[in-house]
XYZ file of C-alpha atoms in Angstrom:
551
model
C 20.656 -13.970 -1.549
C 17.939 -14.388 1.035
C 14.665 -12.733 0.145
C 14.462 -9.326 1.776
C 11.389 -7.982 3.562
C 12.785 -4.440 3.428
C 11.276 -1.998 0.954
C 14.528 -0.313 -0.064
C 12.920 2.228 -2.444
C 10.587 3.473 0.305
C 13.399 3.502 2.862
C 15.640 5.463 0.490
C 12.950 8.106 0.046
C 12.450 8.342 3.828
C 16.199 8.708 4.382
C 16.296 11.483 1.787
C 13.441 13.322 3.510
C 15.128 12.918 6.912
C 18.540 14.176 5.783
C 17.703 16.707 3.069
C 14.207 18.058 3.748
C 13.294 18.015 7.447
C 16.384 19.828 8.826
C 16.808 22.151 5.812
C 15.367 25.258 7.446
C 16.278 24.545 11.063
C 19.748 26.078 11.188
C 20.693 29.626 10.305
C 22.609 30.329 7.120
C 26.361 29.881 7.235
C 28.631 32.767 6.311
C 29.920 33.469 3.740
C 28.732 30.967 1.109
C 25.116 30.357 2.039
C 24.271 33.997 2.715
C 26.080 35.190 -0.427
C 24.167 32.916 -2.802
C 20.863 33.593 -1.055
C 21.468 37.339 -1.360
C 22.409 37.259 -5.059
C 19.122 35.470 -5.786
C 17.188 37.925 -3.589
C 18.659 40.880 -5.472
C 17.740 39.212 -8.762
C 14.117 38.991 -7.672
C 14.142 42.497 -6.202
C 15.601 44.138 -9.311
C 13.840 41.988 -11.875
C 17.156 41.640 -13.737
C 17.613 37.937 -14.537
C 20.637 38.548 -16.758
C 23.330 40.295 -14.690
C 24.039 38.819 -11.230
C 24.724 41.410 -8.529
C 25.903 41.167 -4.940
C 25.220 44.202 -2.743
C 24.231 45.959 -5.934
C 27.722 45.377 -7.383
C 28.479 43.346 -10.498
C 29.287 39.779 -9.470
C 30.872 37.780 -12.273
C 32.421 34.814 -10.435
C 29.759 32.360 -11.636
C 27.284 32.136 -14.539
C 23.560 32.461 -14.057
C 21.951 29.007 -13.675
C 22.544 28.553 -9.953
C 21.234 32.039 -9.220
C 18.130 31.313 -11.276
C 17.448 28.125 -9.306
C 17.918 29.905 -5.969
C 15.649 32.722 -7.113
C 12.946 30.265 -8.204
C 13.203 28.550 -4.803
C 12.670 31.923 -3.101
C 9.662 32.578 -5.321
C 8.176 29.225 -4.303
C 9.093 29.071 -0.606
C 9.848 32.676 0.401
C 13.077 34.288 1.561
C 14.131 31.865 4.305
C 16.665 29.204 5.254
C 14.711 26.430 3.550
C 14.499 28.178 0.185
C 18.196 29.092 0.325
C 19.125 25.392 0.451
C 16.250 23.927 -1.571
C 18.070 23.965 -4.930
C 20.951 21.953 -3.461
C 18.641 19.377 -1.877
C 16.475 18.830 -4.945
C 19.556 18.726 -7.179
C 20.796 15.811 -5.065
C 17.450 14.095 -5.595
C 17.851 14.675 -9.317
C 21.313 13.082 -9.307
C 19.930 10.059 -7.449
C 17.196 9.837 -10.088
C 19.842 9.764 -12.832
C 21.537 6.840 -11.077
C 18.235 4.972 -10.917
C 17.663 5.355 -14.661
C 21.257 4.548 -15.609
C 21.793 1.513 -13.399
C 18.318 0.050 -13.949
C 18.968 0.080 -17.696
C 22.519 -1.281 -17.677
C 22.427 -3.610 -14.628
C 19.134 -4.102 -12.786
C 16.595 -2.379 -10.552
C 17.939 -3.785 -7.270
C 21.448 -2.477 -7.933
C 19.942 0.861 -8.982
C 18.189 1.393 -5.640
C 21.249 0.222 -3.716
C 23.333 2.758 -5.665
C 20.829 5.517 -4.900
C 20.757 4.619 -1.187
C 24.556 4.687 -1.046
C 24.699 7.975 -2.954
C 22.312 10.008 -0.779
C 23.946 8.712 2.431
C 27.524 9.581 1.464
C 28.852 12.195 3.876
C 30.044 14.496 1.132
C 26.835 14.289 -0.865
C 24.657 14.902 2.203
C 26.859 17.714 3.486
C 26.885 19.621 0.193
C 23.292 18.727 -0.640
C 21.998 20.382 2.520
C 24.180 23.485 2.079
C 23.634 26.474 -0.193
C 26.388 26.300 -2.802
C 26.226 25.651 -6.552
C 28.077 22.318 -6.516
C 25.020 20.063 -6.107
C 23.324 21.641 -9.119
C 26.558 21.406 -11.122
C 26.921 17.763 -10.096
C 23.332 17.048 -11.189
C 23.973 18.521 -14.644
C 27.194 16.525 -15.042
C 25.628 13.310 -13.714
C 22.829 13.685 -16.250
C 25.353 14.469 -19.011
C 27.592 11.489 -18.198
C 24.538 9.229 -18.033
C 23.304 10.474 -21.420
C 26.758 9.944 -22.929
C 26.794 6.291 -21.924
C 23.253 5.764 -23.185
C 24.425 7.295 -26.463
C 27.585 5.213 -26.925
C 25.592 2.071 -26.065
C 22.667 2.812 -28.391
C 22.052 0.385 -31.261
C 20.474 2.785 -33.764
C 21.203 6.282 -35.048
C 17.957 7.926 -33.940
C 18.425 6.843 -30.315
C 22.077 7.842 -30.455
C 21.159 11.255 -31.834
C 18.642 11.792 -29.044
C 21.023 10.743 -26.279
C 23.980 12.755 -27.576
C 21.610 15.697 -27.840
C 20.609 15.214 -24.191
C 24.287 15.064 -23.265
C 24.809 18.398 -25.026
C 21.768 19.849 -23.258
C 23.055 18.928 -19.809
C 26.600 20.083 -20.641
C 25.097 23.420 -21.591
C 23.187 23.637 -18.310
C 26.342 22.672 -16.401
C 28.203 25.453 -18.217
C 25.519 27.935 -17.171
C 26.051 26.772 -13.580
C 29.849 26.835 -13.171
C 31.445 27.609 -16.497
C 34.000 25.983 -18.765
C 34.676 22.949 -16.548
C 31.302 21.679 -17.715
C 32.735 21.292 -21.207
C 36.134 19.974 -20.133
C 35.168 17.259 -17.636
C 33.022 15.215 -20.076
C 35.833 15.397 -22.648
C 38.471 14.018 -20.256
C 36.156 11.106 -19.395
C 34.220 10.257 -22.557
C 37.097 10.684 -25.014
C 39.439 8.234 -23.183
C 36.557 5.757 -22.901
C 35.865 5.885 -26.648
C 39.563 5.582 -27.441
C 39.883 2.683 -24.974
C 37.144 0.840 -26.854
C 38.475 1.942 -30.255
C 35.313 3.859 -31.093
C 36.971 6.605 -33.144
C 34.052 7.235 -35.491
C 31.572 8.455 -32.809
C 34.039 11.180 -31.821
C 33.978 12.615 -35.329
C 30.365 11.832 -36.093
C 28.650 13.038 -32.929
C 31.049 15.458 -31.269
C 29.816 18.405 -33.351
C 26.209 17.586 -32.411
C 26.933 17.631 -28.666
C 28.804 20.932 -28.970
C 26.063 22.471 -31.117
C 23.309 21.618 -28.640
C 25.407 22.893 -25.723
C 26.057 26.153 -27.587
C 22.365 26.597 -28.396
C 21.531 26.204 -24.697
C 24.183 28.706 -23.582
C 23.968 31.240 -26.392
C 20.868 33.265 -25.366
C 22.221 34.180 -21.944
C 25.837 34.426 -23.194
C 24.800 37.054 -25.732
C 22.525 38.832 -23.256
C 25.255 39.164 -20.608
C 27.738 40.320 -23.266
C 25.321 42.993 -24.423
C 24.690 44.162 -20.868
C 28.257 43.767 -19.544
C 30.863 43.463 -22.337
C 33.692 42.731 -19.909
C 31.975 39.686 -18.368
C 33.568 36.978 -20.512
C 37.072 38.413 -20.254
C 36.900 38.393 -16.460
C 35.112 35.070 -16.181
C 37.463 33.172 -18.495
C 40.872 34.577 -17.550
C 40.436 35.325 -13.850
C 37.928 32.720 -12.727
C 39.258 29.818 -14.797
C 42.813 30.198 -16.057
C 44.245 31.983 -13.007
C 42.351 29.851 -10.496
C 43.569 26.628 -12.107
C 47.193 27.518 -12.861
C 48.298 30.372 -10.612
C 50.938 29.468 -8.029
C 49.307 31.830 -5.550
C 45.823 30.494 -6.261
C 43.246 30.562 -3.497
C 42.909 27.376 -1.431
C 46.254 26.025 -2.608
C 46.849 22.427 -1.509
C 49.170 19.508 -2.391
C 48.448 16.928 -5.107
C 47.251 14.270 -2.633
C 44.666 16.556 -1.005
C 41.553 14.924 -2.477
C 42.798 11.376 -1.915
C 43.346 12.160 1.766
C 39.817 13.563 1.983
C 38.064 10.631 0.264
C 37.758 8.415 3.387
C 35.773 11.181 5.088
C 33.739 11.944 1.945
C 32.687 8.291 1.622
C 31.509 7.783 5.194
C 29.804 5.600 6.360
C 30.701 3.389 3.372
C 34.434 3.908 3.925
C 34.473 0.835 6.167
C 33.132 -1.398 3.381
C 34.950 0.311 0.495
C 38.106 -1.889 0.578
C 35.998 -5.031 0.269
C 33.873 -3.493 -2.495
C 36.938 -2.376 -4.475
C 38.568 -5.780 -4.153
C 35.492 -7.487 -5.634
C 35.221 -5.074 -8.561
C 38.003 -6.994 -10.309
C 35.479 -9.536 -11.554
C 33.670 -6.786 -13.487
C 36.520 -4.839 -15.089
C 35.862 -6.410 -18.476
C 32.399 -4.788 -18.583
C 32.242 -1.513 -20.567
C 29.873 0.058 -18.015
C 32.267 -0.558 -15.114
C 35.206 0.807 -17.130
C 33.183 3.932 -17.891
C 32.318 4.373 -14.214
C 35.975 4.042 -13.206
C 37.000 6.757 -15.670
C 34.090 8.951 -14.554
C 35.074 8.506 -10.905
C 38.846 8.914 -11.101
C 39.746 11.242 -13.986
C 37.988 14.341 -12.561
C 39.723 13.749 -9.208
C 43.093 13.467 -10.962
C 42.361 16.606 -12.974
C 41.493 18.670 -9.910
C 44.500 17.238 -8.080
C 46.744 18.831 -10.715
C 45.141 22.260 -10.209
C 46.812 24.606 -7.735
C 43.590 25.741 -6.061
C 41.588 22.974 -4.391
C 38.195 22.959 -2.696
C 36.693 19.685 -1.468
C 33.379 20.219 -3.263
C 35.123 20.101 -6.659
C 35.113 16.286 -6.554
C 31.383 16.018 -5.855
C 30.647 14.913 -9.478
C 32.741 11.786 -8.819
C 30.460 10.628 -6.008
C 27.737 9.295 -8.336
C 29.934 6.758 -10.167
C 31.647 5.851 -6.887
C 28.236 5.017 -5.392
C 27.469 2.675 -8.305
C 30.890 1.028 -8.098
C 30.433 0.480 -4.361
C 27.027 -1.091 -4.990
C 28.380 -3.474 -7.622
C 31.392 -4.432 -5.494
C 29.330 -4.967 -2.340
C 26.772 -7.154 -4.133
C 29.584 -9.353 -5.453
C 31.240 -9.465 -2.037
C 27.980 -10.527 -0.394
C 27.425 -13.287 -2.937
C 30.916 -14.582 -2.185
C 30.331 -14.277 1.586
C 33.329 -11.992 1.936
C 34.432 -11.634 5.546
C 35.334 -8.016 4.919
C 31.663 -7.065 5.088
C 31.451 -8.233 8.684
C 34.848 -7.015 9.853
C 34.392 -3.667 8.184
C 31.176 -3.239 10.142
C 32.917 -4.284 13.366
C 35.599 -1.633 12.824
C 32.836 0.844 12.018
C 31.069 0.010 15.288
C 34.219 0.289 17.407
C 35.378 3.616 15.946
C 31.916 5.184 16.153
C 31.354 3.935 19.716
C 34.693 5.413 20.776
C 33.782 8.705 19.094
C 30.382 8.764 20.817
C 31.904 8.162 24.235
C 34.713 10.585 23.424
C 32.310 13.506 23.139
C 31.153 12.989 26.711
C 34.623 12.293 28.097
C 36.125 15.376 26.462
C 33.192 17.542 27.538
C 33.325 16.578 31.213
C 37.117 16.838 31.121
C 36.707 20.432 29.932
C 38.328 19.997 26.515
C 35.354 20.987 24.347
C 34.911 24.722 23.570
C 31.386 24.854 25.008
C 29.713 27.241 27.426
C 28.000 25.952 30.556
C 24.487 26.236 29.097
C 25.554 24.128 26.094
C 25.721 20.953 28.187
C 23.115 19.293 25.962
C 25.192 19.514 22.770
C 27.627 16.658 23.622
C 24.652 14.528 24.592
C 23.013 15.207 21.241
C 26.237 14.167 19.511
C 26.359 11.074 21.717
C 22.732 10.271 20.786
C 23.350 10.707 17.042
C 26.473 8.536 17.110
C 24.701 5.971 19.283
C 22.095 5.658 16.532
C 25.000 5.114 14.147
C 26.353 2.381 16.459
C 22.931 0.753 16.599
C 22.833 0.703 12.792
C 26.318 -0.862 12.756
C 25.046 -3.626 15.053
C 22.074 -4.163 12.730
C 24.457 -4.340 9.776
C 26.558 -7.022 11.488
C 23.498 -9.083 12.383
C 21.629 -8.538 9.081
C 20.417 -11.753 7.447
C 19.842 -10.208 4.016
C 21.951 -7.982 1.829
C 19.337 -5.227 1.552
C 19.038 -5.196 5.359
C 22.794 -4.587 5.601
C 22.625 -1.837 2.971
C 19.639 -0.255 4.719
C 21.452 -0.213 8.057
C 24.428 1.572 6.494
C 22.266 4.066 4.637
C 20.517 4.996 7.896
C 23.756 5.546 9.846
C 24.173 9.295 9.197
C 20.456 10.109 9.436
C 20.353 11.094 13.114
C 23.590 13.054 12.755
C 22.172 15.253 9.978
C 18.765 15.516 11.657
C 20.290 16.842 14.883
C 23.273 18.719 13.494
C 21.549 22.122 13.686
C 21.209 21.715 17.462
C 24.801 20.493 17.938
C 26.506 23.568 16.454
C 28.425 25.216 19.330
C 28.072 28.901 20.129
C 31.714 29.308 19.130
C 30.720 28.566 15.524
C 27.419 30.420 15.699
C 29.152 33.554 16.985
C 31.729 33.520 14.190
C 29.891 32.051 11.192
C 26.122 32.433 11.713
C 25.202 36.104 12.223
C 21.396 35.803 12.005
C 20.809 36.208 15.764
C 23.190 39.147 16.031
C 21.590 40.994 13.102
C 18.170 40.388 14.665
C 19.402 42.197 17.790
C 20.494 45.166 15.660
C 17.313 45.410 13.576
C 15.439 47.871 15.846
C 18.226 50.420 15.269
C 18.094 50.221 11.489
C 15.755 52.157 9.222
C 15.761 52.490 5.443
C 17.862 55.659 5.835
C 20.496 54.147 8.134
C 23.957 54.076 6.563
C 25.418 50.546 6.726
C 29.095 49.604 6.598
C 30.882 46.235 6.797
C 34.517 45.217 7.083
C 34.346 42.301 4.611
C 31.981 40.806 2.001
C 31.073 38.092 4.550
C 29.715 40.655 7.038
C 28.366 42.771 4.191
C 26.243 39.846 2.947
C 24.703 39.436 6.418
C 23.498 43.046 6.333
C 22.272 42.530 2.764
C 20.265 39.384 3.431
C 18.848 39.957 6.890
C 18.121 43.696 6.473
C 17.100 43.427 2.788
C 19.564 46.105 1.707
C 21.943 46.193 -1.257
C 23.632 49.530 -0.537
C 26.165 48.555 2.149
C 29.497 50.383 2.137
C 32.630 48.259 2.403
C 35.852 48.991 4.248
C 39.061 46.993 4.734
C 38.732 43.658 2.801
C 37.254 43.706 -0.720
C 37.308 39.907 -1.171
C 35.114 38.567 -3.961
C 33.589 41.989 -4.742
C 36.954 43.524 -5.643
C 36.118 43.365 -9.335
C 32.654 44.843 -8.854
C 34.148 47.733 -6.878
C 36.600 48.468 -9.704
C 33.863 49.984 -11.878
C 33.661 53.801 -11.762
C 29.991 53.771 -10.757
C 30.847 51.655 -7.677
C 34.054 53.369 -6.547
C 32.320 55.362 -3.787
C 31.052 52.138 -2.171
C 34.502 51.443 -0.706
C 35.718 53.589 2.181
C 39.451 53.765 2.895
C 40.236 53.377 6.574
C 41.964 56.763 6.789
C 38.793 58.393 5.446
C 36.362 56.529 7.702
C 36.187 59.084 10.534
C 35.388 61.923 8.136
C 32.860 59.754 6.300
C 31.046 59.082 9.598
C 31.070 62.765 10.551
C 29.596 63.771 7.195
C 26.909 61.079 7.077
C 26.065 61.481 10.750
C 24.577 64.873 9.956
C 21.997 63.157 7.772
C 21.166 59.831 9.447
C 22.284 57.048 11.800
C 25.259 54.823 10.930
C 25.865 51.145 11.736
C 29.185 49.350 11.170
C 29.313 45.529 11.323
C 32.750 44.059 12.017
C 34.182 40.555 12.209
C 37.905 40.884 11.558
C 38.797 44.563 11.504
C 39.773 46.291 14.742
C 38.685 49.943 14.893
C 40.011 51.716 18.012
C 37.525 54.221 19.420
C 40.266 56.870 19.344
C 40.180 56.824 15.516
C 36.418 57.421 15.310
C 33.803 59.977 16.330
C 31.962 59.248 19.559
C 30.303 55.832 19.382
C 26.683 55.853 20.575
C 26.445 52.117 21.304
C 28.631 49.048 20.892
C 27.342 45.503 20.435
C 29.291 42.263 20.598
C 28.566 38.590 19.957
C 31.567 36.298 19.647
C 33.702 37.597 16.785
C 30.951 39.917 15.578
C 30.933 43.551 16.721
C 28.700 46.445 15.742
C 29.315 50.153 16.225
C 26.270 52.440 16.197
C 26.496 56.182 15.586
C 23.275 58.102 16.168
C 22.360 60.991 13.885
C 23.906 64.224 15.079
C 23.168 67.652 13.643
C 26.253 69.868 13.937
C 25.792 73.437 15.051
C 26.989 76.247 12.833
């Protein structure tokens, strides 16, 4: 290869800052996921209870505790804001990239390690999830660290090193379990066990398996016992409902066909999708290497496992992105050394498709096909600008004289898109998924005594987070708080629709009442006189002023 003048490590850090740090606090939180997880952490800090997660003051047993701890720590460090809500996801992505650097530097070389890290942080799926407040980035970090430790362990040449590395694998499996549950124990088994059997290493399974499990148990046991002591029903609900039913039930949430994840992969791997065929083709030269075989199992077996499950969510395959990034790096380096034409033609296709998409935004806008209001005229131009930067990077990739220059151009492609995304979100989405502005309009009407109601946990969480309240009444859809509402001490927090009018009349004698709605239609004829009505997109609010009834 030609000697590169590009400092890829520095560029990778700058790309990370541009995608994951700078825009982190610029857009409002998305409902329901981001607001829900921010609120659970806020309630943890407010109550001082770091054992039992609650949502709107109700028991919330859908996930273990680790992700809530990380979100709470972020709020302690940065305050209760958009940045802190997403900080754990962003820094977890940095941690995963750090694992790749350690792993690939040790088993290949430093150049391939930084190329792998640059590919990883610029993958569409990784960047999208890593700048969004869900638990998947933290879970992926724990698994990436565990899988890395496993390979260090199986490759170690002495017992003390092997003991240390298997112990680290157990540690990270335990942390992964505390983040998302039993999948943390299953996924390493379905990858590491086939690898050991493939290489006829039967003894390590018997010799070290107990050690990994013991360390994982020691990590999990303190909180597992604490939550059992505080809430004895936790493990029954978490195991049977959240794991067994979600995996196997025919009516599982987010049901999708077997091929769902394979259809999504081309989008998840952008912008590297255009070079992936060439990279995969040139991996054949490396299939004899144990490290490459391990990466293939790590990449594909979790995707196959989740493809079998009835319920499917795209973020489930996030742990496969780390090995895919390494495999792409290895394949692309080999392709470049062999002067593969696919590198150039893939970039040409990339340029053409992105240029058409950039122009398409403007054509569709001026033809009246985009769902934008007149004052949103700048949004298509921002999209055009971001995609034009992508096109410019594609041109640089085609003309690059060194391999690292080509890699750098690709890694920079999505940067402008993620930097400007917050300003490109149309009002149609803001008015249905981002209630911060609407709640701000309602704030002057709300005091600590105001009775709050919501028609769904998604609208409930908006009142929780933005008004700092955990006593919102729910009507209509119970959603993910159905289990929490089933406890006797929470039964009065759900109002049946046929009882709503009487509830308002009774409470109206004591204080004001505010109802936030997104889906439920409440005809005025079914309710007492409404003092004021507010509307923003799909969000509506009904305000009932305190009224003292005469004897």
